[in-house]
Coordinates of C-alpha atoms and ligand atoms in Angstrom, one line a residue:
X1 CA 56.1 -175.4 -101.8
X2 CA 59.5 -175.9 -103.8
X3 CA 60.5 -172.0 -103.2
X4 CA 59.7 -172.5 -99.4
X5 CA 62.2 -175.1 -99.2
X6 CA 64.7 -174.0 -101.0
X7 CA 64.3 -170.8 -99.5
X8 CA 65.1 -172.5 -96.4
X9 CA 68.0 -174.2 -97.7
X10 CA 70.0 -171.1 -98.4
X11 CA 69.0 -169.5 -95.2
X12 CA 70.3 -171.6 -93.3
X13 CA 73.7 -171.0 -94.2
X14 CA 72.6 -167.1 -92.8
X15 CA 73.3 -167.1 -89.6
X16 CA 70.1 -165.4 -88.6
X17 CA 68.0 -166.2 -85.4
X18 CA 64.6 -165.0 -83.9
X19 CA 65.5 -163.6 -80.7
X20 CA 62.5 -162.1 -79.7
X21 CA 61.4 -165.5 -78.2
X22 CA 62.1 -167.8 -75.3
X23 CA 65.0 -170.6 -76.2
X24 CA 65.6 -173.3 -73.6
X25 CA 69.4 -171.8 -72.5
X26 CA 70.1 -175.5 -70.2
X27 CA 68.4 -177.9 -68.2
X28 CA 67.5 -176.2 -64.7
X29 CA 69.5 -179.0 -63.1
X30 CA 72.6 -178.3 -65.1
X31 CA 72.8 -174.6 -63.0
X32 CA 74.6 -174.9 -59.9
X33 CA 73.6 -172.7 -56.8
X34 CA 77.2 -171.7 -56.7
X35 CA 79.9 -171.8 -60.0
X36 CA 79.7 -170.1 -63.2
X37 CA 78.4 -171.8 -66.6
X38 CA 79.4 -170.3 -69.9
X39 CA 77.4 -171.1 -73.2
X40 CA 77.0 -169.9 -76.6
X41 CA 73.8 -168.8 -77.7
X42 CA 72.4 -167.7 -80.4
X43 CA 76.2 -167.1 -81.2
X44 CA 76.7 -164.8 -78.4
X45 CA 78.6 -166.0 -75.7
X46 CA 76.3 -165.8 -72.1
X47 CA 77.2 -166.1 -68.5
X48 CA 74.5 -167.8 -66.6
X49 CA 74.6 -168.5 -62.7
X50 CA 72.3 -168.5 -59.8
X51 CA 72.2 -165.4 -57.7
X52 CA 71.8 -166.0 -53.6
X53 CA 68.1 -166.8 -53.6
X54 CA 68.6 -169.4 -56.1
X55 CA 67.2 -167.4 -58.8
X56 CA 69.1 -168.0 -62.1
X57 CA 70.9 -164.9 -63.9
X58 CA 72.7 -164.2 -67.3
X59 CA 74.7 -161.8 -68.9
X60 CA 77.2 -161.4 -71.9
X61 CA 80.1 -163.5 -71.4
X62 CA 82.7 -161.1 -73.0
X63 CA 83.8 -158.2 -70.5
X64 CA 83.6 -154.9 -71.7
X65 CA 87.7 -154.0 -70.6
X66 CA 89.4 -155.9 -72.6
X67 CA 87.1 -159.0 -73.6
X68 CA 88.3 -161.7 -70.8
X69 CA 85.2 -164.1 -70.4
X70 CA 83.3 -163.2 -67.3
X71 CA 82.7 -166.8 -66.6
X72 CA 86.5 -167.5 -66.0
X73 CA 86.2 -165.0 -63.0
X74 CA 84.6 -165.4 -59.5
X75 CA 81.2 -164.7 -58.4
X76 CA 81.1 -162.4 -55.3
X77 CA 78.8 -161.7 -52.2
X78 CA 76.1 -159.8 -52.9
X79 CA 75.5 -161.2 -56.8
X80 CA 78.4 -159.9 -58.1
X81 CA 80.6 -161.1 -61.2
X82 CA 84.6 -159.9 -60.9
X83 CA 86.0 -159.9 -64.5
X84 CA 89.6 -162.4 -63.7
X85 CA 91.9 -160.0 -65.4
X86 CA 91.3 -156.8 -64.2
X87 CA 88.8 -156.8 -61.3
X88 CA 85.6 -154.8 -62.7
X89 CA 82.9 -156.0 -61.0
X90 CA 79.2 -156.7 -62.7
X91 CA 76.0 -157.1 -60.9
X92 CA 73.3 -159.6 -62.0
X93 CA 71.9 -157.7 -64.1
X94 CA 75.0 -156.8 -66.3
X95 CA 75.6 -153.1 -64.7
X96 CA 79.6 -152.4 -63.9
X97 CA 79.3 -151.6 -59.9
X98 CA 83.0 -151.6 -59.3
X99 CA 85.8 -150.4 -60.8
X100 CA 89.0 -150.4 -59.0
X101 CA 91.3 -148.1 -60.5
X102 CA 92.0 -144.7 -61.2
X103 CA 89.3 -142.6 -59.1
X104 CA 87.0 -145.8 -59.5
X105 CA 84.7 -143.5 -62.5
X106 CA 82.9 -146.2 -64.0
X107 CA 82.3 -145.4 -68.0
X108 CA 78.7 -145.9 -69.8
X109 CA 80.2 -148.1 -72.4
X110 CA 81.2 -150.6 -69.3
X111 CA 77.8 -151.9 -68.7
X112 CA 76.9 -154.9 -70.1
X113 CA 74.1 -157.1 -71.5
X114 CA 71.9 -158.5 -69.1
X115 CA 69.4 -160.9 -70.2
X116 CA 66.2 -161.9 -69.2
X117 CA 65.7 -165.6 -67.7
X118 CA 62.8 -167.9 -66.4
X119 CA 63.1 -171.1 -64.7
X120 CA 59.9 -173.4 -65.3
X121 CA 59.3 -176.9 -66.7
X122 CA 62.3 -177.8 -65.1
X123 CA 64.6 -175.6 -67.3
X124 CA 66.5 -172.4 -67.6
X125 CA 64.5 -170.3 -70.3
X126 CA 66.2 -167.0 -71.8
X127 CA 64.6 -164.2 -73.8
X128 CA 68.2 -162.2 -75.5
X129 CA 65.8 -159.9 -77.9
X130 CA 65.0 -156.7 -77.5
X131 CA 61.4 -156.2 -77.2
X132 CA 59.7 -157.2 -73.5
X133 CA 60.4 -160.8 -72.8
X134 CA 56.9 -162.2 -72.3
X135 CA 56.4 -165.3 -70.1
X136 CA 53.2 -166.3 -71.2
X137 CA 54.8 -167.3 -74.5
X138 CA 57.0 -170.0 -72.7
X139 CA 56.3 -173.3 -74.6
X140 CA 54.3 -175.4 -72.1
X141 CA 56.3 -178.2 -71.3
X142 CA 53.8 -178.5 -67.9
X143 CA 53.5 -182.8 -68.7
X144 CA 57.1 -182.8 -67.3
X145 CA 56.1 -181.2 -64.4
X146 CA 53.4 -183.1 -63.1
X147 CA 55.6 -186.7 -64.1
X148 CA 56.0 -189.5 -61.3
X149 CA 59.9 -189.3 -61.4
X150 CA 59.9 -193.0 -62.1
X151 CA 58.2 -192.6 -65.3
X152 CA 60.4 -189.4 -66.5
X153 CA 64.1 -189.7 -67.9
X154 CA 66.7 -187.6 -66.8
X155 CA 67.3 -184.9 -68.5
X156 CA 69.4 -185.6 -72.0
X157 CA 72.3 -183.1 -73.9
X158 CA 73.9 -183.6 -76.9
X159 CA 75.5 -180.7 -79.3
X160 CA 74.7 -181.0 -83.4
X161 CA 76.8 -180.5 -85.4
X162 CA 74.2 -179.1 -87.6
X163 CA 71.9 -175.7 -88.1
X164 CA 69.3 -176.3 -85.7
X165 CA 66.5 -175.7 -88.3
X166 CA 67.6 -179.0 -89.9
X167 CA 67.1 -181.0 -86.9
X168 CA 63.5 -179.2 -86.3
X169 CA 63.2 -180.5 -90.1
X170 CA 64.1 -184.3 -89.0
X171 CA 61.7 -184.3 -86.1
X172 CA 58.7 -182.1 -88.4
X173 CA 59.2 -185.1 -90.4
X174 CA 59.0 -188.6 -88.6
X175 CA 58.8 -190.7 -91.4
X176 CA 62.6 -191.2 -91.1
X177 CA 61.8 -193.8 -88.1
X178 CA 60.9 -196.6 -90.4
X179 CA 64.3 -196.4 -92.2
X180 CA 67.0 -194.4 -89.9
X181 CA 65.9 -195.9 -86.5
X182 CA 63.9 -199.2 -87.9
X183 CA 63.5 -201.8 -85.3
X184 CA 64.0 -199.2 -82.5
X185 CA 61.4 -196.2 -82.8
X186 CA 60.3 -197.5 -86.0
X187 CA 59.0 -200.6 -88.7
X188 CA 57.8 -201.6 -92.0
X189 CA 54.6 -201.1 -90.5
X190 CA 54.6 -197.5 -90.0
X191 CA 56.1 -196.5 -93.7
X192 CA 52.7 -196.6 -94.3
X193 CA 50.5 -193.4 -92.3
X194 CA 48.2 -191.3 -92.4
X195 CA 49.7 -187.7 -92.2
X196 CA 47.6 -184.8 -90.8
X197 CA 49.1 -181.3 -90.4
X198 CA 47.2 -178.7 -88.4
X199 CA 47.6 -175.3 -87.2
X200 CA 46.9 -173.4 -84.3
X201 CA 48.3 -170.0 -83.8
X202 CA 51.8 -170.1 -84.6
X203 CA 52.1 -174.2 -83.6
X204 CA 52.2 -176.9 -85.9
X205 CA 51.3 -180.4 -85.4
X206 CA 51.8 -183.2 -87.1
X207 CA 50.4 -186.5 -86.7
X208 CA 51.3 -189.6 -88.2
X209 CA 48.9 -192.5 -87.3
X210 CA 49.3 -196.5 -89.0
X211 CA 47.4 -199.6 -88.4
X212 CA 47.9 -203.1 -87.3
X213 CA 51.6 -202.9 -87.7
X214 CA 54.4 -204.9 -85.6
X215 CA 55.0 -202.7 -82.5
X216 CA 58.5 -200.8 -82.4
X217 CA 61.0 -202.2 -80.0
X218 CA 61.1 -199.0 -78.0
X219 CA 57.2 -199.6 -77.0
X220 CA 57.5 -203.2 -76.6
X221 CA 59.9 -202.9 -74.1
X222 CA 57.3 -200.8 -72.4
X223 CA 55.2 -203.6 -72.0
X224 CA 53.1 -202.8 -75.0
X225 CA 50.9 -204.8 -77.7
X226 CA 53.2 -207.0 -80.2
X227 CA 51.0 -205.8 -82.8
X228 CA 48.5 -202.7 -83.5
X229 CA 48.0 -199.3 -84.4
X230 CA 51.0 -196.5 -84.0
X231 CA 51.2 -193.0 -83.5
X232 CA 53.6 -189.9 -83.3
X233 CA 51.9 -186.6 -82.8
X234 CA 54.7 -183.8 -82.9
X235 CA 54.0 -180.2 -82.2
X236 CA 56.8 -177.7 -83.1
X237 CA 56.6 -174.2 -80.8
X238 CA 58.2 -171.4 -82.6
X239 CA 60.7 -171.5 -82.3
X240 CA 62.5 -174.5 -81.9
X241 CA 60.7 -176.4 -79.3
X242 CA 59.2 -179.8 -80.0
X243 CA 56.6 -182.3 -78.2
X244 CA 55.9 -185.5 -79.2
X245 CA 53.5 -188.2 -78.1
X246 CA 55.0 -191.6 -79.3
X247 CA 52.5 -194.3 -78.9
X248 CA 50.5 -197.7 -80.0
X249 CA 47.4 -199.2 -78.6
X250 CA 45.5 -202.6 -79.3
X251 CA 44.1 -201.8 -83.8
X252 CA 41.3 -199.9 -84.0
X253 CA 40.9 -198.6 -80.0
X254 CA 41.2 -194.7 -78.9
X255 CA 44.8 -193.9 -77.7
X256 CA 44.1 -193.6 -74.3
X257 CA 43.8 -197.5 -73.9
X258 CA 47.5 -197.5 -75.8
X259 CA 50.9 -196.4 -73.9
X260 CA 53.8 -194.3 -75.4
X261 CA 55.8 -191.4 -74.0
X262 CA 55.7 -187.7 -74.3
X263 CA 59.3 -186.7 -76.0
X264 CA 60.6 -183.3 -75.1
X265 CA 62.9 -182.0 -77.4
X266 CA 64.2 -178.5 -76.8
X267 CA 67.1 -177.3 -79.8
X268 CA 68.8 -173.8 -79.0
X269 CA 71.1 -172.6 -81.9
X270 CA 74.8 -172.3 -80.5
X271 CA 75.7 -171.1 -84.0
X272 CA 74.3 -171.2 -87.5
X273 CA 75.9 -174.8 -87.6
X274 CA 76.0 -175.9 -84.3
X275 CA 72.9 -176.2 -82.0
X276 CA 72.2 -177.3 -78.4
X277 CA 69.6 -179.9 -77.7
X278 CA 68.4 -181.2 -74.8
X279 CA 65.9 -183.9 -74.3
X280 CA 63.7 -185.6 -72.5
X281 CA 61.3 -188.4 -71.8
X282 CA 57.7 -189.1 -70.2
X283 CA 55.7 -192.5 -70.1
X284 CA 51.8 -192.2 -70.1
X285 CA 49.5 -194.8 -69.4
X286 CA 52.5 -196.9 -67.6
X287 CA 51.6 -200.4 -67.9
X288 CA 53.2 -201.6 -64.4
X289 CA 53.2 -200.4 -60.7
X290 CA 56.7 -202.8 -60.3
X291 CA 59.0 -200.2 -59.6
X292 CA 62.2 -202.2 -60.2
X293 CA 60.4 -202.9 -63.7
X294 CA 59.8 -199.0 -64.0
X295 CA 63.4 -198.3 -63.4
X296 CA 64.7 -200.5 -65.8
X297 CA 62.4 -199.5 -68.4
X298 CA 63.2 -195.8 -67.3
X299 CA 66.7 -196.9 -68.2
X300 CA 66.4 -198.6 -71.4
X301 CA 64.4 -195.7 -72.6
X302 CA 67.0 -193.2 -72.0
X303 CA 69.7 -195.1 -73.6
X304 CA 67.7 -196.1 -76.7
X305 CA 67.1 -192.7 -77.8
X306 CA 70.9 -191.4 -76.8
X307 CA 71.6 -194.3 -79.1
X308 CA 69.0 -193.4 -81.9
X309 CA 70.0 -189.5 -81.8
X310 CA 73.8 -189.5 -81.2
X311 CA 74.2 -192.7 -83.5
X312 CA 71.3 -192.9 -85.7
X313 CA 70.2 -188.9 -86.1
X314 CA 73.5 -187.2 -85.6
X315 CA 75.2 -188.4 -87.9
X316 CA 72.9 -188.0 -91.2
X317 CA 72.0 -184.5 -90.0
X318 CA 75.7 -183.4 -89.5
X319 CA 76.8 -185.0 -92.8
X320 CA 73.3 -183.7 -94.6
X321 CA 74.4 -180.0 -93.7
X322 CA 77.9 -181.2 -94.7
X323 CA 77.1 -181.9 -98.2
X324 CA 74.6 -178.2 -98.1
X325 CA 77.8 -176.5 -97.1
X326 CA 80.0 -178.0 -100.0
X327 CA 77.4 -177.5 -102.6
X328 CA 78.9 -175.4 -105.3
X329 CA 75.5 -174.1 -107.2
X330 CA 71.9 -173.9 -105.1
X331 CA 70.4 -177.0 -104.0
X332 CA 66.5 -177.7 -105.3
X333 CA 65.1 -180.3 -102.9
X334 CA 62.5 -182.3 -104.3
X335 CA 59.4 -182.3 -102.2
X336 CA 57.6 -185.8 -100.7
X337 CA 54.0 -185.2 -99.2
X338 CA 56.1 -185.9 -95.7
X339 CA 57.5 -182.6 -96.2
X340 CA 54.0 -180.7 -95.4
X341 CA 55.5 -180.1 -91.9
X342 CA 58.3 -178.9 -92.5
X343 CA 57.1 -176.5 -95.0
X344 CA 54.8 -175.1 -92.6
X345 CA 56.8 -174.3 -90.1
X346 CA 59.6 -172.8 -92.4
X347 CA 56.9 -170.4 -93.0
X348 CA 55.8 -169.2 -89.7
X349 CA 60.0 -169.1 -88.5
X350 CA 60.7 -166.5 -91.7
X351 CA 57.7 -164.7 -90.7
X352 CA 58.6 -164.3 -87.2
X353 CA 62.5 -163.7 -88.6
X354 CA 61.5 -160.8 -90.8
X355 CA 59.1 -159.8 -87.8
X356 CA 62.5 -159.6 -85.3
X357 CA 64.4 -157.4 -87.9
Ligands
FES401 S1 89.2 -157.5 -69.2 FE1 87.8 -157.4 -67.6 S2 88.6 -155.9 -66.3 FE2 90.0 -156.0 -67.9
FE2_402 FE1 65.2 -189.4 -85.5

């Protein structure tokens, strides 16, 4: 286990990404039917906007001329991108269709990257490797869209400052809740678990259960039990996709007579040290029809987790990979039986890294 890890810990200073696999490139509701969005991704910089029929579209961001971003130019009838310096044109799919000077001869070399995109689950999903994108290998996020609005937060974004793999690390391993977010996510109570990992193809779950504790304040404000048995039961989708269901019933009774939330968590490396993550939220078993209630609670869910990642997560993470990056001779973690996650995973991603080379 120890060479796994510290395996990890030097890669992640690599730069190297799996691209032969779907990453979640925004929030669908973050693409405007008209304008042009630029974002890094996988440290290449990509153009995405919605063509006429509302399907979404992306393309390198850097034109091939003389390396203006597309995304500072204008999108014209017909789907097509004009470059603002010089006026090449692009077509959806990243093809030059138009170039205006000389006798208009437009060069191989002009064509750019286009990229393959799906919109489902209420996102915008990109494929930027070379083999076939696949759609069947889309993590299935399918809880968000069959949600009651009321019970579903809007979507969340916040950039880490961090390689993504060590937030993937942070949510792998939930037993940070009891100390880092105690009071709010987590308590005394749920220190103590029972850890299961399992695997099934290439996902790994991992499910933390404890009994008769106090009830975290997240899931009392949903109306739950003061006191009883706890739950988080994460799967990580290769490769950087995350689902967890947060819950707590009455001790001792199945989960379906508890309440918690589904957590989406969706991390897309901008660079090797900076990553996008988007999240989201989805109450089951909602203990109240009052829909003022349900609002609020909608609410106060949203905000608590803004406040337990940007204020709570962030911050350890980013100054974690701080103290990686200043490190002067390797770094030897020492290993905790929390970290049987973690390792697991790490294991599947270099697999599936030495697979895309
Ligand atoms: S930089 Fe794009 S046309 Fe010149
Ligand atoms: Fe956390």
């Amino acid at each position: 286990m120890a060479d796994d890890l510290s395996h990890q810990l030097t890669q992640t200073t690599s730069g190297q990404f799996v691209t032969n696999c779907w990453y979640v490139a925004l929030w669908a509701s973050e693409l405007p039917a008209d304008g042009l969005v630029a974002r890094t991704l996988l440290g290449r910089p990509v153009l995405l906007f919605r063509r006429q029929d509302g399907t979404p579209a992306a393309m390198d961001d850097t034109c091939s001329h003389r390396f203006a971003p597309l995304s500072m130019g204008k999108k014209l009838p017909g789907d097509r991108i004009q470059c603002p310096y010089h006026g090449l044109e692009f077509n959806a799919e990243g093809r030059c269709v138009h170039n205006p000077h000389g006798n208009g001869a437009i060069p191989q070399a002009a064509h750019l990257r286009g990229y393959t995109l799906v919109e489902r689950h209420q996102m915008i999903w990109i494929w930027m490797g070379e083999r076939p994108a696949d759609p069947s290998k889309i993590p299935d996020y399918s809880c968000l869209d069959a949600a009651d609005p009321l019970h579903a937060t809007d979507p969340g974004y916040m950039m880490m400052n961090a390689h993504y793999e060590l937030v993937i690390d942070n949510l792998l391993d939930l037993s940070h809740i009891s100390y880092l977010h105690a009071g709010i996510l987590g308590s005394a109570g749920t220190i103590v678990a029972d850890i299961e990992v399992t695997q099934n193809d290439d996902i790994i779950t991992v499910a933390r259960r404890s009994t008769d504790g106090e009830t975290p304040g997240m899931l009392k404000m949903m109306g739950a039990v003061e006191q009883g048995d706890q739950w988080t039961v994460i799967s990580w989708m290769p490769p950087s996709c995350l689902l967890l269901n947060f819950g707590c019933g009455p001790t001792g009774r199945p989960m379906e007579e508890g309440t918690g939330y589904y957590a989406i968590h969706l991390l897309t490396p901008e660079t090797d040290r900076t990553t996008h993550y988007c999240f989201s939220a989805v109450r089951w078993n909602v203990q109240t029809t009052d829909r003022a209630l349900n609002e609020e609670v909608r609410a106060n869910i949203a905000k608590m987790r803004r406040f337990a990642f940007v204020e709570q997560d962030g911050p350890v993470i980013e100054a974690q990979q701080r103290r990686m990056d200043a490190a002067t001779t390797p770094l030897q973690p020492v290993l905790l039986s929390i970290d049987a996650g973690p390792v697991q995973y790490q294991r599947i991603l270099r697999r599936m890294l030495a697979d895309d080379r």
